[in-house]
PDB file of C-alpha atoms in Angstrom:
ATOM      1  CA  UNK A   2      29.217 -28.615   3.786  1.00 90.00           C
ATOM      2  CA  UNK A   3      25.619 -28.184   3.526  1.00 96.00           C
ATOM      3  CA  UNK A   4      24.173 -25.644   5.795  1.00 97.00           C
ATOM      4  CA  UNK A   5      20.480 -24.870   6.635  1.00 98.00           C
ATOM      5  CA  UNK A   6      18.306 -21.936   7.443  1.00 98.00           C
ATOM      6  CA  UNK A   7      14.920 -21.814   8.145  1.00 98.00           C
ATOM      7  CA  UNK A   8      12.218 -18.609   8.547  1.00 98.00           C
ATOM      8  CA  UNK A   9       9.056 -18.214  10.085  1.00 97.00           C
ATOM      9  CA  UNK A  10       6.586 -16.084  10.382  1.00 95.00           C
ATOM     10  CA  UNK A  11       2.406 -15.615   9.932  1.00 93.00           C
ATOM     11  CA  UNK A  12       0.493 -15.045   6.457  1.00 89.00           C
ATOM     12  CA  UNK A  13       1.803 -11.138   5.455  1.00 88.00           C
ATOM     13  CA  UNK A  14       4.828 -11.009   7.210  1.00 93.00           C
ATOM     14  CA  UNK A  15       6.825 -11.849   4.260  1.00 93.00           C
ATOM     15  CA  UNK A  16       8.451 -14.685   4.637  1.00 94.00           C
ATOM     16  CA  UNK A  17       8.516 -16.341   1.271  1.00 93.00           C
ATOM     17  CA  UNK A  18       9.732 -13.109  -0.096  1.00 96.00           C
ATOM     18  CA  UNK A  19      12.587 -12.567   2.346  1.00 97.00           C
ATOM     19  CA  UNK A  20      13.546 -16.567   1.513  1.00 97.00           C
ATOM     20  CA  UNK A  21      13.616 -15.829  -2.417  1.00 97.00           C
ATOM     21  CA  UNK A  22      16.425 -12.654  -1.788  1.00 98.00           C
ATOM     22  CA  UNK A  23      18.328 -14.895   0.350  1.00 97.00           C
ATOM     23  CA  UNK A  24      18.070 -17.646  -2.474  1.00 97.00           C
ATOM     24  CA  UNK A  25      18.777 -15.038  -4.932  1.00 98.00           C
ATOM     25  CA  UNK A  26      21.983 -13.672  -3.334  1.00 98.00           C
ATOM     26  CA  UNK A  27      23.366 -17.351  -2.552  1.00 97.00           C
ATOM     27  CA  UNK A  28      22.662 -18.438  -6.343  1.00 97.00           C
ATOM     28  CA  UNK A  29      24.341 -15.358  -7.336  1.00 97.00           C
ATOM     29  CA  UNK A  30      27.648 -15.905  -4.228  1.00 97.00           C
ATOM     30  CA  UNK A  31      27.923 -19.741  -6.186  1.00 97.00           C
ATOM     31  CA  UNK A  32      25.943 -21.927  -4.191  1.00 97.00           C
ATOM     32  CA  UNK A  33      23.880 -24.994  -4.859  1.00 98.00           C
ATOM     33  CA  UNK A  34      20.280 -23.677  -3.356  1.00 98.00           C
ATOM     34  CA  UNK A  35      17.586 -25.645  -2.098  1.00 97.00           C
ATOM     35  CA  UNK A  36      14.255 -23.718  -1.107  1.00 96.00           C
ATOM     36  CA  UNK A  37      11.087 -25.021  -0.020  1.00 93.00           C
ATOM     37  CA  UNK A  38       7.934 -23.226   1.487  1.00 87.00           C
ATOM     38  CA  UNK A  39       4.880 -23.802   3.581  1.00 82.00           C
ATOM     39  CA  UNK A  40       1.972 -21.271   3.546  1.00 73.00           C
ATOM     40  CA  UNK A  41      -1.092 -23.449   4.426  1.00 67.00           C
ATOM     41  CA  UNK A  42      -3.563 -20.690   5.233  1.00 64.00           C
ATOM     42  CA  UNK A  43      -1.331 -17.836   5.150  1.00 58.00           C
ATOM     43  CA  UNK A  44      -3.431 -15.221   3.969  1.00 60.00           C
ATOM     44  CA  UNK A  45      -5.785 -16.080   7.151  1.00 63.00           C
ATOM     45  CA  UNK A  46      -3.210 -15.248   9.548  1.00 67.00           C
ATOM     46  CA  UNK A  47      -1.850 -19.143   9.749  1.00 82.00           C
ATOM     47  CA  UNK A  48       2.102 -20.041   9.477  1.00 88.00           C
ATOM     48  CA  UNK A  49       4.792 -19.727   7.142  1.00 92.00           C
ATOM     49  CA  UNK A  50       8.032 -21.201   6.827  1.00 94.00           C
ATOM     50  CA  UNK A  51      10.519 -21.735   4.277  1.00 96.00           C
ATOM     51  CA  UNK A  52      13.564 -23.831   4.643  1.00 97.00           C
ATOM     52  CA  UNK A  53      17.235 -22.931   2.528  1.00 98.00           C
ATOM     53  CA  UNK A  54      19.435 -25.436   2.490  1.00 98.00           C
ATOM     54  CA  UNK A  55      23.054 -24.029   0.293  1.00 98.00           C
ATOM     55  CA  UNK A  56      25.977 -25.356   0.161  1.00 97.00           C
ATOM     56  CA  UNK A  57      28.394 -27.562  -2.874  1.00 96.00           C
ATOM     57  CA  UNK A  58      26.221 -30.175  -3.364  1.00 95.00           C
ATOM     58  CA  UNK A  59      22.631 -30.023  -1.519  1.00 96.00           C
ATOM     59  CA  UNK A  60      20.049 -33.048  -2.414  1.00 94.00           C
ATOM     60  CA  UNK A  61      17.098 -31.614  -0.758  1.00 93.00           C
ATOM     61  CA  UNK A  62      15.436 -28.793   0.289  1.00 93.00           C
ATOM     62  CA  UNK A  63      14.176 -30.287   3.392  1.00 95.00           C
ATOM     63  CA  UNK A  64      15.529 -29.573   7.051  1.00 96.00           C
ATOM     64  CA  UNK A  65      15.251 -32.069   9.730  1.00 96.00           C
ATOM     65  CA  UNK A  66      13.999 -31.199  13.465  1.00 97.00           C
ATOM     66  CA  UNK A  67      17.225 -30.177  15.247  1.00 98.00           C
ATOM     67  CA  UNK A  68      19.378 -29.571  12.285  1.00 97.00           C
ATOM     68  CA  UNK A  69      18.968 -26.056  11.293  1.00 98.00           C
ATOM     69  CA  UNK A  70      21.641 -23.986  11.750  1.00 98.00           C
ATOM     70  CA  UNK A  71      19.967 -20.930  12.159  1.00 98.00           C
ATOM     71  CA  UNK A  72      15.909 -19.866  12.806  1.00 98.00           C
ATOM     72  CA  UNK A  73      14.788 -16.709  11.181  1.00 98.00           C
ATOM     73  CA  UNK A  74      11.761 -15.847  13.344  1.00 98.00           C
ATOM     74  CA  UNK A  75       9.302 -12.889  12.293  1.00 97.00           C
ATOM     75  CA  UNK A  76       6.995 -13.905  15.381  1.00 97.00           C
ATOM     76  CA  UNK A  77       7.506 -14.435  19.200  1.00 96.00           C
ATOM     77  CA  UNK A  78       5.013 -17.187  19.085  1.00 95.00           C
ATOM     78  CA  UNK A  79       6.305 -19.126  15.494  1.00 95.00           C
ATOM     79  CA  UNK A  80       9.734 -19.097  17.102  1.00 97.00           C
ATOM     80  CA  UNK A  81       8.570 -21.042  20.464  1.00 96.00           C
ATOM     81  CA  UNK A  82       6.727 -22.867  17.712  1.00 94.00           C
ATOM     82  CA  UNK A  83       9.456 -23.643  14.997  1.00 96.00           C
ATOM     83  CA  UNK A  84      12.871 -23.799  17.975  1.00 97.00           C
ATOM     84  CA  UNK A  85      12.813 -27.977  17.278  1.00 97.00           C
ATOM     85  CA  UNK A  86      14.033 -27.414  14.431  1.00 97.00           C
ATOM     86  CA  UNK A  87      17.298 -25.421  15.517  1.00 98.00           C
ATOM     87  CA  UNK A  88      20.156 -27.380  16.191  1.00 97.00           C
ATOM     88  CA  UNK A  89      21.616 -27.150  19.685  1.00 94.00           C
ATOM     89  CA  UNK A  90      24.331 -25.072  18.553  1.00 96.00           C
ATOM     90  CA  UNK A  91      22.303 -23.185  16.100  1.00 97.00           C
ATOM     91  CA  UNK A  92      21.555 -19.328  16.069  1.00 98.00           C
ATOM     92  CA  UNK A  93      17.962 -17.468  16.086  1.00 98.00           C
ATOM     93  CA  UNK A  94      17.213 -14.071  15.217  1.00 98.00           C
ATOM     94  CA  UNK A  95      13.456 -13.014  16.257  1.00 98.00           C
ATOM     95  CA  UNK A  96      11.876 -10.711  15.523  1.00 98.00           C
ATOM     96  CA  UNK A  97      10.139  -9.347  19.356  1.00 96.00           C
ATOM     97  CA  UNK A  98       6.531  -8.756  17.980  1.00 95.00           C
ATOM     98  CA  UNK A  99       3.346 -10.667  18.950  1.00 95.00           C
ATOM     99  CA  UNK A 100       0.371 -11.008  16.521  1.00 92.00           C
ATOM    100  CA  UNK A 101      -2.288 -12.346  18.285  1.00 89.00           C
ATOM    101  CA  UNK A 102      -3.736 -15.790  16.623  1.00 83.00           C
ATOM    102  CA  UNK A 103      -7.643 -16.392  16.636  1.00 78.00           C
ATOM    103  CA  UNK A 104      -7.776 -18.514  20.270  1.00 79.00           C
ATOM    104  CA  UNK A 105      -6.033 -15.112  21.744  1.00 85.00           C
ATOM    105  CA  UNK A 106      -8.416 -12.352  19.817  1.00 85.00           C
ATOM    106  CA  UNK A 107     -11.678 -13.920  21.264  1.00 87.00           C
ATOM    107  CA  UNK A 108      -9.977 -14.667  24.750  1.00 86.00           C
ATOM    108  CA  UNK A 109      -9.813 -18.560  25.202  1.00 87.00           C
ATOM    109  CA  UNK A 110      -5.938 -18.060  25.841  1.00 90.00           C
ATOM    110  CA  UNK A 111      -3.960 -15.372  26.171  1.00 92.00           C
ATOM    111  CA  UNK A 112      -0.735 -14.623  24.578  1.00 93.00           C
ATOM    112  CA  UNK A 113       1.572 -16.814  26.512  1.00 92.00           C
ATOM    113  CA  UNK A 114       4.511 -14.911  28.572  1.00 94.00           C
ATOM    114  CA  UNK A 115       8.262 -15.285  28.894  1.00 96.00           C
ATOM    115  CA  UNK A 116       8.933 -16.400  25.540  1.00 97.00           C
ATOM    116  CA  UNK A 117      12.114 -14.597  25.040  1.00 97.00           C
ATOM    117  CA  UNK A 118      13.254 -15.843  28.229  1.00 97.00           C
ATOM    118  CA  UNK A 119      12.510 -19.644  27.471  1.00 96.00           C
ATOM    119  CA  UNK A 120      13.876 -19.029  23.774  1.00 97.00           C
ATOM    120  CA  UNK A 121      16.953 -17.310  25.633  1.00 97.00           C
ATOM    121  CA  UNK A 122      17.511 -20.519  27.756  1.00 97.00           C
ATOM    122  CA  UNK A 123      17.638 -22.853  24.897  1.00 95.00           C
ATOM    123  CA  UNK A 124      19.555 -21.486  22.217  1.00 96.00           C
ATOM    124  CA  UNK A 125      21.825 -18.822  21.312  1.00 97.00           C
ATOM    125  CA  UNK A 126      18.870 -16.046  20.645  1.00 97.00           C
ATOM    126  CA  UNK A 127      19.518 -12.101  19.028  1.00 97.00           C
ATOM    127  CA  UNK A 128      16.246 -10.582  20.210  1.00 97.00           C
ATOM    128  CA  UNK A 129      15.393  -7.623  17.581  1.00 96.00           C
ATOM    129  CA  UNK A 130      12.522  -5.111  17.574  1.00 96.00           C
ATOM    130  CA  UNK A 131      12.588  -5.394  13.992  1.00 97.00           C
ATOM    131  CA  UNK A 132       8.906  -4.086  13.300  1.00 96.00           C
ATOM    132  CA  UNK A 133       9.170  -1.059  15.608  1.00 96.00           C
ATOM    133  CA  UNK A 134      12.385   0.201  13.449  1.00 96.00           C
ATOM    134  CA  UNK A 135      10.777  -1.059  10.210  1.00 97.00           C
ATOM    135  CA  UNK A 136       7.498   1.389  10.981  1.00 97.00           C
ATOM    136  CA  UNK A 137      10.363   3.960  11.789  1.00 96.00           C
ATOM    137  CA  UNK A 138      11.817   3.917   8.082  1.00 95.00           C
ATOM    138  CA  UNK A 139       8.053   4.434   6.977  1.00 94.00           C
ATOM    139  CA  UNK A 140       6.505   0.668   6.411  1.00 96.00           C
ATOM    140  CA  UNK A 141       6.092  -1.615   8.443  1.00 95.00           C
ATOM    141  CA  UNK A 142       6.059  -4.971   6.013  1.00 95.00           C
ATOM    142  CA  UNK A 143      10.140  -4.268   5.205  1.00 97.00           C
ATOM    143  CA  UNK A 144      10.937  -5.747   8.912  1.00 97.00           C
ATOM    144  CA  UNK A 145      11.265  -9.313   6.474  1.00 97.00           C
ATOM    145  CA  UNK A 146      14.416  -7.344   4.691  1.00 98.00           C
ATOM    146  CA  UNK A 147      15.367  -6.016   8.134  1.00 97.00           C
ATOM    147  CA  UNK A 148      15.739  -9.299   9.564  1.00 97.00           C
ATOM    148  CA  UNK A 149      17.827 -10.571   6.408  1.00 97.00           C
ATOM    149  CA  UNK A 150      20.405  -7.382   7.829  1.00 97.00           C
ATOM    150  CA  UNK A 151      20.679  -9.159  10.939  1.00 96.00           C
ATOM    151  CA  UNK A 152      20.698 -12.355   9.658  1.00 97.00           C
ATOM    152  CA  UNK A 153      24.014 -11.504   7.109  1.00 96.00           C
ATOM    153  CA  UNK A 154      25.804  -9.617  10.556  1.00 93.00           C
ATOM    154  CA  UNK A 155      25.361 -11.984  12.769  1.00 95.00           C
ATOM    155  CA  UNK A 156      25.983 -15.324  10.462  1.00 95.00           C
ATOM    156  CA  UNK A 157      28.515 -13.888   8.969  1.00 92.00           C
ATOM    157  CA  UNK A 158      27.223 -13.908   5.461  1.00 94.00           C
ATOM    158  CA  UNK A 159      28.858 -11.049   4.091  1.00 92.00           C
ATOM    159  CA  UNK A 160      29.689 -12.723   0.617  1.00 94.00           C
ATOM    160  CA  UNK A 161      25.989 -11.920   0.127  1.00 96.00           C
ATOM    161  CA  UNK A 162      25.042  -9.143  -2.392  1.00 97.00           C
ATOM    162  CA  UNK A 163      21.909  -8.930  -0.439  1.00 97.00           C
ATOM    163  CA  UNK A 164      21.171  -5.158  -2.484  1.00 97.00           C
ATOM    164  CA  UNK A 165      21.951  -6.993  -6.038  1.00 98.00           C
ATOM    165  CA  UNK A 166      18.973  -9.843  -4.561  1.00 98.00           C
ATOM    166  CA  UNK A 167      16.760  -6.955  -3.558  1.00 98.00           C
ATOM    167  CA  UNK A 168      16.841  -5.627  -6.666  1.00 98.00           C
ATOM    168  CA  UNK A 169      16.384  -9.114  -8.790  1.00 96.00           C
ATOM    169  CA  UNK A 170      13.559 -10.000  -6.635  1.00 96.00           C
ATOM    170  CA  UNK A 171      11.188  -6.814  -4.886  1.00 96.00           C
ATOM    171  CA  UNK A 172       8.914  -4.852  -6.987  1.00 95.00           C
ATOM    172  CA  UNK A 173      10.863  -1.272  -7.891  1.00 97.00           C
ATOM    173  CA  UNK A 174       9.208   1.444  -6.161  1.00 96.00           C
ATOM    174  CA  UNK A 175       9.971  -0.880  -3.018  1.00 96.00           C
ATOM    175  CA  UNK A 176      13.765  -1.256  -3.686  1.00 97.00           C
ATOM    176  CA  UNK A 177      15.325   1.550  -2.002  1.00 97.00           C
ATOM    177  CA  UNK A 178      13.008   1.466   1.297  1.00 97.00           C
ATOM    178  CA  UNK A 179      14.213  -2.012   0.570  1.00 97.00           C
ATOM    179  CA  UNK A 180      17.746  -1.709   0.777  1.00 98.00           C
ATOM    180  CA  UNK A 181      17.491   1.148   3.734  1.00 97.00           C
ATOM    181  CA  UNK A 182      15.770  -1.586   5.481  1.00 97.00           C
ATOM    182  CA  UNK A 183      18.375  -3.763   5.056  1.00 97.00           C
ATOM    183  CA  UNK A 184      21.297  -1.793   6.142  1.00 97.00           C
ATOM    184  CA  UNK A 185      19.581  -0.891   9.328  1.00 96.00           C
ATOM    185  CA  UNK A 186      18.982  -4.446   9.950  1.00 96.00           C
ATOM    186  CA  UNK A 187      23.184  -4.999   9.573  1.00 95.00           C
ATOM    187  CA  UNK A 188      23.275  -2.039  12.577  1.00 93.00           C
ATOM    188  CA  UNK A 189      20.544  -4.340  14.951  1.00 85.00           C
TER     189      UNK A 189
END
């Protein structure tokens, strides 16, 4: 059985990083891994996804609208955005932080409202503050490792050698804040 996760988030937010430990520890748990990215703009604020697919046999990397089984979500706004792609029994974990796109910075539209609540009314949601605790551990930018925490509690993924990944895959005077980041994620 092939299962599916995608993440989101905006350019920095490191998405494509947190994708490659999750790759990591599922290559290392026995998996066949699929991983494919999108970072059109990314470094101007724009979106970024990546899309797992692991499982015995996976022929492409590729996730359909409506057939993820869970949404990784680093931003209120890119999970409103990216929720088609859940399926209707599917899990998302976001992230509750709002980083304000070009249109809302100069004032043409504000921030929309009540996006947990909609989120909340569609799918089964786990609302974390993940950047608030991530600034609490000292950086900010390890939120992406918190949310992998979350993401191996509340999937059940506990196969995962999530640390072992962490180490293959983040630069080594990052690892430990790393792994702390993780574990607190797992208590979320």
């Amino acid at each position: 059985m092939t299962q599916s996760i995608k993440l989101v988030g905006v350019g920095g937010q490191g998405t494509i990083l947190a994708a490659k430990v999750i790759c990591d520890a599922l290559i290392n748990a026995g998996y066949d891994v699929k991983m494919s990215e999108i970072h059109g703009m990314s470094q101007r604020g724009g979106s970024v996804s990546s899309e797992i697919r692991f499982g015995d046999n996976v022929f492409s990397p590729v996730i359909e609208k409506g057939k993820a089984d869970v949404l990784i979500a680093f931003e209120l706004m890119e999970a409103e955005r990216a929720i088609d792609y859940l399926s209707g029994d599917g899990l998302l974990i976001v992230n509750n932080h709002k980083i304000n796109s070009m249109v809302t910075l100069n004032g043409k539209v504000p921030y929309p409202s009540g996006i947990v609540e909609d989120l909340k009314s569609k799918v089964h949601t786990i609302v974390i503050n993940a950047s608030e605790q991530a600034k609490a551990l000292g950086n900010a930018k390890v939120m992406n490792i918190m949310m992998l925490g979350a993401l191996v509690n509340a999937y059940q993924l506990n196969n995962l050698d999530i640390e072992a990944a962490i180490e293959h895959t983040v630069k080594e005077k990052y690892i430990g804040l790393n792994k702390k980041a993780f574990n607190k994620g797992k208590e979320l």
